[in-house]
Short mmCIF file of C-alpha atoms and ligand atoms in Angstrom, two decimals:
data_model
loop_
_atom_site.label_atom_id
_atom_site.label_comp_id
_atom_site.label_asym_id
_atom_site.label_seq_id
_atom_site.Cartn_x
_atom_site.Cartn_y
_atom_site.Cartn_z
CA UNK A 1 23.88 -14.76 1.07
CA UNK A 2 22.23 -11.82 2.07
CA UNK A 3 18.33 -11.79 2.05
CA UNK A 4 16.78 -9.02 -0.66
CA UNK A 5 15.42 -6.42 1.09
CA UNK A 6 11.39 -4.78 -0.18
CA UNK A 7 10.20 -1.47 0.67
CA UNK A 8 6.57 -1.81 1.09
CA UNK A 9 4.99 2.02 0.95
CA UNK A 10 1.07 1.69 2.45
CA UNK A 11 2.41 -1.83 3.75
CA UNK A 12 0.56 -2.61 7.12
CA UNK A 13 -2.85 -3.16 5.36
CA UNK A 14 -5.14 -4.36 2.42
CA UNK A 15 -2.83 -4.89 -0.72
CA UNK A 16 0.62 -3.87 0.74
CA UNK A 17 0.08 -6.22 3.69
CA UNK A 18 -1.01 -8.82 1.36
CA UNK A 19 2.54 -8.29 -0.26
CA UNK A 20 4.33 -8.35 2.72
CA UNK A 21 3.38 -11.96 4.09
CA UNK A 22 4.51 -13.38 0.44
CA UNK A 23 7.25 -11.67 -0.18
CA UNK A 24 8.49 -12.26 3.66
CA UNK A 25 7.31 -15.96 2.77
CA UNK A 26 9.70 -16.06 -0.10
CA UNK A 27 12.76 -15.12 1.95
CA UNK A 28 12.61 -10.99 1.98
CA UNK A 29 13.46 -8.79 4.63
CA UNK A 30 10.35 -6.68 4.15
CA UNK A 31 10.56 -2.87 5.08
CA UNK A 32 6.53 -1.91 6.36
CA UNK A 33 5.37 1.37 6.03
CA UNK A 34 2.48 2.94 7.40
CA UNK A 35 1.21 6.57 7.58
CA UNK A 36 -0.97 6.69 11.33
CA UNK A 37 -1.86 3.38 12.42
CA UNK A 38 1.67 2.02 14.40
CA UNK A 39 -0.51 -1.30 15.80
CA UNK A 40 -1.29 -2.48 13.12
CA UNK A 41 2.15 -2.26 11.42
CA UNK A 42 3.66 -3.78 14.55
CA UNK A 43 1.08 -6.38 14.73
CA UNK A 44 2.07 -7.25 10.73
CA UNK A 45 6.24 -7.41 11.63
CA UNK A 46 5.50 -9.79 14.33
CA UNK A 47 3.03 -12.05 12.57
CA UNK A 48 5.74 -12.19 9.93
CA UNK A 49 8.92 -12.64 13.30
CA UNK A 50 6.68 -15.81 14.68
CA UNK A 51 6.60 -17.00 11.31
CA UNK A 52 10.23 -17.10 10.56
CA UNK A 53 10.83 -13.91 8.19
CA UNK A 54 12.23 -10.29 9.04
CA UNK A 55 10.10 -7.29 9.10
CA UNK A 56 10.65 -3.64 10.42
CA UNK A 57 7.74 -0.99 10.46
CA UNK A 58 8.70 2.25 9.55
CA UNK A 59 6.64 5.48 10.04
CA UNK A 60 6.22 8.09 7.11
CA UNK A 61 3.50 10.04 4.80
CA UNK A 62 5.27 9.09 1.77
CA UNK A 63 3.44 12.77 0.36
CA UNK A 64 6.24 14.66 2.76
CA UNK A 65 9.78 14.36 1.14
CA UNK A 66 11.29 14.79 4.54
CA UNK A 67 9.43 11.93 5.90
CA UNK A 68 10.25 10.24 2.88
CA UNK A 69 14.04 11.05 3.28
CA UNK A 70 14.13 9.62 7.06
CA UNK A 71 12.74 5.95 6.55
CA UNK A 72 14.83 5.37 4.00
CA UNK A 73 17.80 6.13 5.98
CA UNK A 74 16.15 4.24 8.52
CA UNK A 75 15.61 0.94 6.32
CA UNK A 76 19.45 1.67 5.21
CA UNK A 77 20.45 1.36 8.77
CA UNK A 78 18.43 -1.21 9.92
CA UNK A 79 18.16 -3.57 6.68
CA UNK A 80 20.27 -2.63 4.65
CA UNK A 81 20.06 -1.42 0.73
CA UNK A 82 16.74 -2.05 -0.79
CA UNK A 83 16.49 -4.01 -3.96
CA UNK A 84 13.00 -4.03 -4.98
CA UNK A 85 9.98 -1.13 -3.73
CA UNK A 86 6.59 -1.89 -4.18
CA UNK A 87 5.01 2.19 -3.99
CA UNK A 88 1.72 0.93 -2.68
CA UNK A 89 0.41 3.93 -0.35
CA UNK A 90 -2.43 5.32 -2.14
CA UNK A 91 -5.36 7.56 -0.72
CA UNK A 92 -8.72 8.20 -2.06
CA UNK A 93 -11.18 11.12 -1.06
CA UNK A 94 -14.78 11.29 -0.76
CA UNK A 95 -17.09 11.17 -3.89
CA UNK A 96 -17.40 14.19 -5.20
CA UNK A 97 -17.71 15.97 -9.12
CA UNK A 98 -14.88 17.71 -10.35
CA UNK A 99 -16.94 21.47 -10.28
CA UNK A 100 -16.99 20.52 -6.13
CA UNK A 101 -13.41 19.84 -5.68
CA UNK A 102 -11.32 22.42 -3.62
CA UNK A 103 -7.52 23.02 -4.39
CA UNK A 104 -6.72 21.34 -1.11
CA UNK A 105 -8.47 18.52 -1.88
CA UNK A 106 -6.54 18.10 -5.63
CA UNK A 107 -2.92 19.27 -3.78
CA UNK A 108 -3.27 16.31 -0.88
CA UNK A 109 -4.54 14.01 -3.81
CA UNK A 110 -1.75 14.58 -6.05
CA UNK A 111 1.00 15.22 -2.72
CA UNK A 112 0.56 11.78 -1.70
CA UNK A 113 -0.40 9.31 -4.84
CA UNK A 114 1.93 11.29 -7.56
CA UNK A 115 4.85 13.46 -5.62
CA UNK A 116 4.80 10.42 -3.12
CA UNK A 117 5.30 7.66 -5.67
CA UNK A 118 7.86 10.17 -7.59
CA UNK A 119 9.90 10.79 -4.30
CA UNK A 120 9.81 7.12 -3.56
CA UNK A 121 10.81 5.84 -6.85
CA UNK A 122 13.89 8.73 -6.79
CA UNK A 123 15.15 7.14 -4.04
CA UNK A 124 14.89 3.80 -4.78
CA UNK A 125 16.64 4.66 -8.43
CA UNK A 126 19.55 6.27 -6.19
CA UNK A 127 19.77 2.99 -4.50
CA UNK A 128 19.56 0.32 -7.04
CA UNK A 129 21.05 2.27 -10.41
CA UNK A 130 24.22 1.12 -11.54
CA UNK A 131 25.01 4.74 -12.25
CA UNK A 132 24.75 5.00 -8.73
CA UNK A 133 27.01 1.84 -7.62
CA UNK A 134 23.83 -0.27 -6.99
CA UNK A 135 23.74 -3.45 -8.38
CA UNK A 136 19.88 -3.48 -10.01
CA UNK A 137 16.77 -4.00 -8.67
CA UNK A 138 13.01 -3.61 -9.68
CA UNK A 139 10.20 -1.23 -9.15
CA UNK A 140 6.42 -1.85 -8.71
CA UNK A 141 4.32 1.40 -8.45
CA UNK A 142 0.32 0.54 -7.85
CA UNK A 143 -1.96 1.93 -10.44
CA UNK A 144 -6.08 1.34 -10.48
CA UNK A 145 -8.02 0.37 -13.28
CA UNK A 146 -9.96 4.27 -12.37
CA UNK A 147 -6.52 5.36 -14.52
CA UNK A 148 -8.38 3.70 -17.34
CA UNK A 149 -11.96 4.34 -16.05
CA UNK A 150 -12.08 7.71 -15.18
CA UNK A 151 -14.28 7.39 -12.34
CA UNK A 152 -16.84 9.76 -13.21
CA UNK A 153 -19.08 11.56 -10.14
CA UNK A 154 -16.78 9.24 -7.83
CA UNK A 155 -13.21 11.30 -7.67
CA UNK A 156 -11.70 12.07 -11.12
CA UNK A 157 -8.69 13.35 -9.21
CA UNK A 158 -7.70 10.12 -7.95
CA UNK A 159 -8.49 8.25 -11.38
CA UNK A 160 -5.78 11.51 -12.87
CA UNK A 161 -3.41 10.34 -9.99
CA UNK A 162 -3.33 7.02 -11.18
CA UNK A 163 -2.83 8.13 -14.95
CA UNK A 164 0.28 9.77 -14.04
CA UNK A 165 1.82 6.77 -11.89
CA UNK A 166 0.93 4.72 -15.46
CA UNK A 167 2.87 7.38 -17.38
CA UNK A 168 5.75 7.43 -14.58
CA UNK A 169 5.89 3.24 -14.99
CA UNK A 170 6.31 3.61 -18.59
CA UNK A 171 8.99 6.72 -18.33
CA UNK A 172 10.87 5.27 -15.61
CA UNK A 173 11.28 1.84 -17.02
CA UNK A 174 12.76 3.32 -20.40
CA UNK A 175 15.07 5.61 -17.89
CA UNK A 176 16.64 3.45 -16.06
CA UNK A 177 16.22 -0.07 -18.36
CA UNK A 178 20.04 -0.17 -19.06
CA UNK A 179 20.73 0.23 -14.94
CA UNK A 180 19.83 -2.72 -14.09
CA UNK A 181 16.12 -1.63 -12.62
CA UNK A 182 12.97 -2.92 -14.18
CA UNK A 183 9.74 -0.91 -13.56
CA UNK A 184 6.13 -2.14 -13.90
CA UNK A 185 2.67 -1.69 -12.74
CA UNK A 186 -0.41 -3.29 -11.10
CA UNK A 187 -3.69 -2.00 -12.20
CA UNK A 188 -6.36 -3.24 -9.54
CA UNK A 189 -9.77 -3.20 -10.51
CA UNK A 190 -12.32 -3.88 -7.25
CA UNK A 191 -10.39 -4.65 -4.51
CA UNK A 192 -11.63 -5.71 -0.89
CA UNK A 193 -10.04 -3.78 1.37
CA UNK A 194 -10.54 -0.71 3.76
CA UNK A 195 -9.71 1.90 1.23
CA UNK A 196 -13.03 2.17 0.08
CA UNK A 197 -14.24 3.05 4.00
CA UNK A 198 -11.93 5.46 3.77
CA UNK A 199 -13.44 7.37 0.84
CA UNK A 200 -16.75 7.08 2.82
CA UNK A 201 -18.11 4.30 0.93
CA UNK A 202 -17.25 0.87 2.72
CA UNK A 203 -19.65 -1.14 0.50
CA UNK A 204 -18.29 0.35 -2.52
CA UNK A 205 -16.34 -2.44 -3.94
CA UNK A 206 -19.53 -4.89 -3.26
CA UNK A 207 -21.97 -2.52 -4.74
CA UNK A 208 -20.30 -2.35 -7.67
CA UNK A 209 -19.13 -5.90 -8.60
CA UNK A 210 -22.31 -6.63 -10.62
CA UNK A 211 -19.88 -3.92 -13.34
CA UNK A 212 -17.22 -6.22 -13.31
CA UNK A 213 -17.43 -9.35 -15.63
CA UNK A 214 -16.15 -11.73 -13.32
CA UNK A 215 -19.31 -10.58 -11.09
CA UNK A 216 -16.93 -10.46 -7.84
CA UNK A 217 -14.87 -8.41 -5.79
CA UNK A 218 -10.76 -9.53 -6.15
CA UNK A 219 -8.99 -9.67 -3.03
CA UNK A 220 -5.42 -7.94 -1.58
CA UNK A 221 -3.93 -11.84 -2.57
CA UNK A 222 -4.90 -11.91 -5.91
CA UNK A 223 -3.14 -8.40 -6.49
CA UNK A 224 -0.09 -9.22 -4.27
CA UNK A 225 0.51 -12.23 -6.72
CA UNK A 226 0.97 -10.05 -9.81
CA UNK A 227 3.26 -7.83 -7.56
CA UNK A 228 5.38 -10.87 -6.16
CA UNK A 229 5.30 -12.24 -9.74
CA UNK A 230 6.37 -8.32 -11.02
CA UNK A 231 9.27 -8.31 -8.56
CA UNK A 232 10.37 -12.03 -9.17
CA UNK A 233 13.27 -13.40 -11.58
CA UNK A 234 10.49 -15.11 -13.59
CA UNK A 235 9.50 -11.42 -14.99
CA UNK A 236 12.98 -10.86 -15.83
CA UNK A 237 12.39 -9.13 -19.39
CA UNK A 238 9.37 -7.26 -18.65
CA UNK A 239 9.72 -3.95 -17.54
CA UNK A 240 7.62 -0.57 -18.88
CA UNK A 241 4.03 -2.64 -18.54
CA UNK A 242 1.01 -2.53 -16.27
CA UNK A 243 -0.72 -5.65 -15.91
CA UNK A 244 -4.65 -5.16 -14.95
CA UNK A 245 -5.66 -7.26 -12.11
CA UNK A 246 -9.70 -6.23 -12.38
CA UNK A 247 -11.68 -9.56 -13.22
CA UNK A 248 -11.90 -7.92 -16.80
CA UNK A 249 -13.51 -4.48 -15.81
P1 NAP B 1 -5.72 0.63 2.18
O1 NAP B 1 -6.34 -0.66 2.56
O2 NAP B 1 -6.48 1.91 2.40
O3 NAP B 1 -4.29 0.73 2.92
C1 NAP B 1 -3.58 1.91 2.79
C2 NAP B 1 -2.16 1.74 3.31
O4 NAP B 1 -1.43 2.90 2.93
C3 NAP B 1 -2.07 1.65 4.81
O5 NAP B 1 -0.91 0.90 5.13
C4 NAP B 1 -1.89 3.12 5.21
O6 NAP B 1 -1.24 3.30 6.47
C5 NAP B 1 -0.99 3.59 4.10
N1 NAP B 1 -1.04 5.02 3.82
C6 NAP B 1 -2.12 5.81 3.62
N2 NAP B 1 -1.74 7.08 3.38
C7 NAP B 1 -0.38 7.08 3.44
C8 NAP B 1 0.62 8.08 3.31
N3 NAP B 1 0.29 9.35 3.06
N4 NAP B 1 1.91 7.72 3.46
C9 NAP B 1 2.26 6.44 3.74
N5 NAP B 1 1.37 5.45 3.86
C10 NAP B 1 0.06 5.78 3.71
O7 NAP B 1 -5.30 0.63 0.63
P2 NAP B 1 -5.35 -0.55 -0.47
O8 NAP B 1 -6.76 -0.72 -0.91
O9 NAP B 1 -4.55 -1.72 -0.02
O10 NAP B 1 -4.61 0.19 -1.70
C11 NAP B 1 -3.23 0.07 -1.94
C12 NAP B 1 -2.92 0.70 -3.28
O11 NAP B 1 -3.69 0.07 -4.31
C13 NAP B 1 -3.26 2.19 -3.36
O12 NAP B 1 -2.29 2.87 -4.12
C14 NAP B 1 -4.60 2.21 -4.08
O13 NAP B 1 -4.83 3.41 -4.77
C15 NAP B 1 -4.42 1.04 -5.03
N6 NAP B 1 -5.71 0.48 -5.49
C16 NAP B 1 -6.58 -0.08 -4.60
C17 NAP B 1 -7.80 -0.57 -5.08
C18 NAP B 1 -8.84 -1.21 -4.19
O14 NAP B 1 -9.97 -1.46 -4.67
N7 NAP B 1 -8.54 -1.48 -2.92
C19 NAP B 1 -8.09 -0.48 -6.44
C20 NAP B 1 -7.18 0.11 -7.29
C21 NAP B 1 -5.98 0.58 -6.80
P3 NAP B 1 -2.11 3.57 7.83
O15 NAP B 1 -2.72 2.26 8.23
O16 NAP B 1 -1.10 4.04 8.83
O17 NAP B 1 -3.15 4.58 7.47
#
């Protein structure tokens, strides 16, 4: 039988990467995406080749359709039809109020975490739908607990970004429930990775753990196990929900 084949969107570090090594560990061909940095995609596929599973990286901002349009013919072409996506590639910005924000700012924001999930998810849907001659397969678009939060004098925009991917996991999953897709959400709370750097505060997550009540920091694993367990048989009649991985913050 044919392996399944996982599109991995933000996949060559922190959470998505995380994703990749179990879901490559539990027999997927795993599709790696990356926005800039090719090494360190290519360093993921062949830590995932010497250990037995398939991997191909595959350049794209997911917040450009035409980009967007190319690696999935690529992963057609090279892997084959994808049954699961796990629409992982997520930016933040630096900290800023919302009377500071510029229009750019809010257009990349909501380019890349809303149109990019959207565009992803579209694709996937043409893939997997039954309407379409697919034969099923399920979604997992990442969230944050800031969707909840709100993430007040930090970056409201991204917390907004994150409401709408909640609202387009509980949409889609009504959409397409009779199509054989199921669609669900993680909702990460404090997660160690390098997004935070990114966003200009590396300590970030560690500064703020004393606000979570679990007093700690969760790590890419710990989030990549809800996903694996999201995309698995054993979640086979949940579909619409978002499951908050946050240590109770
Ligand atoms: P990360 O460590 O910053 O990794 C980001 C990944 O996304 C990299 O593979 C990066 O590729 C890729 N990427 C960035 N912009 C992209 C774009 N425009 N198109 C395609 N790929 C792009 O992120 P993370 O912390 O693992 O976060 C993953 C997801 O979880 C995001 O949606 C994030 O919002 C969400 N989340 C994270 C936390 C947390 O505390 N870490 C909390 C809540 C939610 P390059 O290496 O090429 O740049």
């Amino acid at each position: 039988m044919n392996p399944p084949i996982v599109l991995i969107t933000g996949g060559s570090r922190g959470i998505g990467a995380a994703t990749a090594l179990l879901l490559a560990g539990r027999g997927f061909a795993v599709a790696i995406n990356y926005a800039r940095q090719a090494d360190t995609a290519n360093a993921l596929v062949q830590r995932i080749e010497a250990e037995g599973g398939r991997a191909i990286a595959v350049q794209a901002d997911v917040g450009d359709e035409a980009q967007v349009l190319a690696m999935y013919a690529q992963v057609d072409a090279k892997l084959g039809r994808i049954s699961a996506l796990v629409n992982n590639a997520g930016i933040v910005d630096v900290k800023a109020r919302v009377d500071e924000m510029s229009v750019q700012r809010l257009e990349r924001m909501m380019r890349i975490n809303v149109v990019g999930a959207f565009v992803c998810a579209r694709e996937a849907v043409k893939r997997m739908s039954t309407r379409h001659g697919g034969s099923g397969g399920v979604i997992v678009n990442l969230s944050s607990a800031a969707a909840r939060l709100g993430s007040p004098d930090q970056y409201i925009d991204y917390a907004a970004s994150k409401g709408a991917i909640d609202t387009l996991t509980m949409g889609l999953a009504k959409e397409v429930a009779e199509e054989g897709i199921r669609v669900n959400g993680v909702r990460p709370g404090l997660i160690d990775t390098e997004i935070h750097a990114s966003g200009g505060m590396p300590e970030r997550a560690f500064q703020l753990a004393h606000t979570v009540p679990m007093k700690r920091t969760g790590t890419a694993e710990e989030v990549a196990n809800a996903i694996v367990w999201l995309l698995s048989p054993e979640a086979s009649y949940v579909t619409g929900a978002t499951l908050d991985v946050s240590g109770g913050r």
